[in-house]
Amino acid sequence: MSLVVLAVDDEPPALDELAYLLNADDRVAHVHRAGDATEALRVLRDTEVDAVFLDIRMPGLDGMELARILRRFAQPPAIVFVTAYDDGAVDAFDLGVTDYVRKPVRAERLGESLRRVAGLRAAPAPAVPADEPAIPVELAGTTRMLPRSSVRWVEAQGDYARLHTGDASHLVRVSLSTLAERWANAGFVRIHRSYLVQLRLVTELRLTGSGYVVAVDGVELPVSRRHTRELKDRLIRAVKHDWIR
């Protein structure tokens, strides 16, 4: 499949390098360029593209704001963030971006992004449903999109959070408080200043000599006193809901 892509970066050397690497890939038929979000929107007004490779930190309308605009298109292009920073991971998760590439960009890593874009163009149904966002995580030097449904519980580690799945864990640069707020509607419950759990996966709430603990996937996690009452109420409501369904 031949792809038409748009590269957006406010720094000319970075834009030149990104356009060069994209042009060098056999899957790319043409690369449009834009030095800022406003210019990018002018290109998109007149041209249909398969994907936008987009820097995040730009003056004026930044990459995150542009991505939000693109998601409202009737047929939005795939969005790939290309950035020197990892603090946009959660916002990228909310937007359901196709990929999140860290600078300096390697040809092999960009090739992986193009493979994903080509896959989406060939089979529009995404691997992760549109109503289930995915968050970018680093795995063996490669950024992968981790579906939220695979996260069992979350552990605070300073300014970072460690996402625990059934068989692995991933460190992302976002606070536990931010995830607790954004994931509340998806069934995640704060049980401790250091822990957030998926309520439906709690199999046991038990009182020990040092306080309450919950069991998730066979792992016991502490429940702070201030969160105990709310957790009990949530668990009881969940059980009652299952009874009357």
XYZ file of C-alpha atoms in Angstrom:
245
model
C 0.000 0.000 0.000
C 1.290 3.473 -0.908
C 0.781 5.998 1.866
C 0.400 9.752 1.684
C 1.619 11.288 4.930
C 2.033 14.707 6.516
C 5.060 15.549 8.673
C 4.590 18.415 11.156
C 7.401 19.972 13.207
C 8.234 23.596 14.005
C 12.010 22.945 13.955
C 13.267 22.850 10.313
C 16.143 20.363 10.929
C 13.807 17.971 12.727
C 11.194 18.353 9.975
C 13.796 17.711 7.279
C 15.029 14.587 9.052
C 11.517 13.236 9.601
C 10.517 13.883 5.980
C 13.738 12.245 4.752
C 13.141 9.094 6.798
C 9.513 8.885 5.711
C 10.441 9.329 2.038
C 13.038 6.580 2.344
C 10.388 3.999 3.255
C 8.945 2.058 0.291
C 5.441 2.246 1.775
C 5.348 6.045 1.463
C 4.248 7.548 -1.859
C 4.402 11.219 -0.873
C 5.333 13.334 2.153
C 3.696 16.710 2.743
C 5.355 19.091 5.197
C 4.103 21.684 7.663
C 6.063 23.880 10.039
C 3.190 24.405 12.476
C -0.367 23.307 13.210
C -1.972 26.110 11.215
C -0.031 25.179 8.099
C -0.893 21.524 8.714
C -4.612 22.346 8.736
C -4.223 24.197 5.422
C -2.606 21.105 3.917
C -5.334 18.857 5.292
C -8.039 21.155 3.945
C -6.867 20.502 0.404
C -5.256 17.076 0.641
C -6.321 13.672 1.926
C -3.559 11.976 3.890
C -3.321 8.561 5.495
C -1.312 9.646 8.519
C 0.029 12.708 10.307
C 3.435 12.417 11.971
C 3.216 15.142 14.542
C 5.504 16.872 17.022
C 3.785 17.708 20.322
C 5.545 20.806 21.603
C 5.040 23.591 19.079
C 4.272 27.302 19.508
C 0.683 28.419 19.082
C -1.601 25.459 18.500
C 0.448 22.529 19.800
C 0.467 18.957 18.548
C -1.948 17.677 21.186
C -4.515 20.345 20.307
C -4.112 19.632 16.607
C -4.610 15.916 17.241
C -7.893 16.655 19.026
C -9.066 18.594 15.984
C -8.045 15.760 13.651
C -9.996 13.207 15.697
C -13.182 15.142 14.861
C -12.689 14.702 11.116
C -15.278 12.521 9.404
C -12.425 10.284 8.232
C -9.516 11.137 10.530
C -5.975 10.246 9.479
C -3.873 8.004 11.685
C -1.929 10.090 14.207
C 1.651 9.316 15.180
C 3.266 11.548 17.786
C 6.970 12.156 17.227
C 8.398 13.820 20.322
C 11.466 14.171 22.509
C 9.292 13.888 25.630
C 7.281 11.127 27.259
C 4.961 13.279 29.374
C 2.278 13.279 26.672
C 1.631 9.554 27.005
C -1.643 9.822 28.913
C -3.083 12.456 26.599
C -2.041 10.270 23.668
C -3.897 7.431 25.363
C -7.039 9.552 25.592
C -6.803 10.422 21.895
C -6.274 6.847 20.739
C -3.191 7.650 18.660
C -1.695 4.985 16.420
C 1.833 5.307 17.760
C 4.147 7.384 19.947
C 7.723 7.693 18.668
C 10.531 9.190 20.712
C 13.200 11.462 19.216
C 15.840 11.007 17.951
C 13.901 9.011 15.379
C 15.385 5.789 14.040
C 14.451 4.493 10.601
C 13.563 1.074 12.044
C 11.252 2.602 14.643
C 9.560 4.799 12.046
C 9.136 1.730 9.864
C 7.189 0.081 12.678
C 4.851 3.083 12.794
C 4.328 2.960 9.042
C 3.574 -0.739 9.268
C 0.831 0.026 11.784
C -0.577 2.823 9.640
C -0.579 0.581 6.567
C -2.340 -2.106 8.572
C -5.063 0.323 9.621
C -5.554 1.510 6.047
C -5.804 -2.079 4.780
C -8.118 -3.206 7.582
C -9.880 -0.204 9.120
C -11.112 -2.150 12.143
C -8.488 -1.444 14.818
C -6.962 -4.104 17.038
C -8.147 -2.044 20.013
C -11.815 -0.960 19.815
C -12.381 2.762 19.382
C -14.247 2.922 22.706
C -11.274 1.344 24.506
C -8.293 3.666 24.398
C -4.735 2.412 24.638
C -1.774 4.003 26.362
C 1.751 4.014 24.883
C 4.319 2.059 26.915
C 7.974 1.248 26.336
C 8.825 -2.414 25.796
C 12.354 -3.480 24.851
C 13.087 -0.112 23.285
C 9.832 -0.033 21.303
C 6.665 1.919 22.078
C 3.608 -0.338 22.205
C -0.054 0.585 22.606
C -1.368 -1.124 25.750
C -5.179 -1.544 25.939
C -6.614 -0.219 29.184
C -8.609 -3.441 29.637
C -5.352 -5.347 30.141
C -4.408 -3.244 33.196
C -5.263 -5.042 36.447
C -3.895 -2.607 39.001
C -1.657 0.443 39.151
C 1.119 1.296 41.589
C 2.456 4.801 42.273
C 6.212 5.238 41.890
C 7.018 8.888 42.533
C 5.861 10.990 39.592
C 5.371 7.786 37.578
C 2.836 4.963 37.659
C 3.489 1.267 37.083
C 0.716 -0.458 35.146
C 0.387 -4.133 36.074
C -1.133 -6.514 33.526
C -1.627 -10.256 33.789
C 1.941 -11.045 32.779
C 4.013 -7.842 32.881
C 4.302 -4.293 34.211
C 5.004 -1.001 32.468
C 6.241 2.306 33.887
C 4.586 5.424 32.451
C 5.173 9.078 33.242
C 1.859 10.023 34.815
C 0.731 10.400 38.417
C -1.585 7.926 40.104
C -3.973 10.793 40.910
C -4.290 11.630 37.222
C -5.076 8.028 36.305
C -7.549 7.715 39.189
C -9.456 10.713 37.855
C -9.344 9.717 34.188
C -10.078 6.029 34.727
C -12.852 6.329 37.323
C -15.566 5.765 34.714
C -13.767 2.624 33.532
C -14.129 0.912 36.930
C -10.787 1.777 38.511
C -10.935 2.564 42.238
C -8.361 4.206 44.499
C -7.717 1.934 47.491
C -4.566 3.561 48.853
C -2.393 6.577 48.138
C -0.131 4.181 46.224
C -2.643 1.828 44.551
C -5.457 1.895 42.017
C -7.320 -1.308 41.124
C -9.872 -2.494 38.587
C -12.890 -3.134 40.824
C -14.284 -6.059 38.828
C -11.022 -7.971 39.351
C -11.096 -7.763 43.153
C -11.721 -11.310 44.383
C -11.329 -10.734 48.115
C -11.395 -7.997 50.752
C -9.880 -9.286 53.973
C -8.989 -7.866 57.380
C -5.462 -8.645 58.550
C -3.508 -7.692 61.638
C -2.238 -4.565 59.889
C -5.520 -3.572 58.196
C -7.569 -4.496 55.135
C -6.110 -5.953 51.946
C -7.651 -6.815 48.582
C -6.685 -9.678 46.315
C -6.235 -9.001 42.587
C -4.795 -11.773 40.421
C -3.524 -13.475 43.560
C -1.635 -10.348 44.657
C -2.553 -8.753 47.989
C -2.657 -4.959 48.015
C -3.175 -2.765 51.107
C -6.337 -0.732 51.559
C -5.932 2.495 53.535
C -8.421 3.292 56.297
C -9.763 6.340 54.464
C -10.607 4.256 51.371
C -12.029 1.186 53.144
C -15.652 2.334 53.491
C -15.922 3.514 49.881
C -14.373 0.278 48.612
C -16.792 -1.855 50.634
C -19.749 0.139 49.326
C -18.540 -0.164 45.732
C -18.022 -3.918 46.053
C -21.476 -4.424 47.587
C -23.125 -2.358 44.850
C -21.267 -4.347 42.190
C -22.428 -7.664 43.670
C -26.031 -6.475 43.947
C -25.924 -5.341 40.340
C -24.783 -8.819 39.265
C -27.600 -10.443 41.263
C -30.389 -8.512 39.577
C -29.123 -8.635 36.014
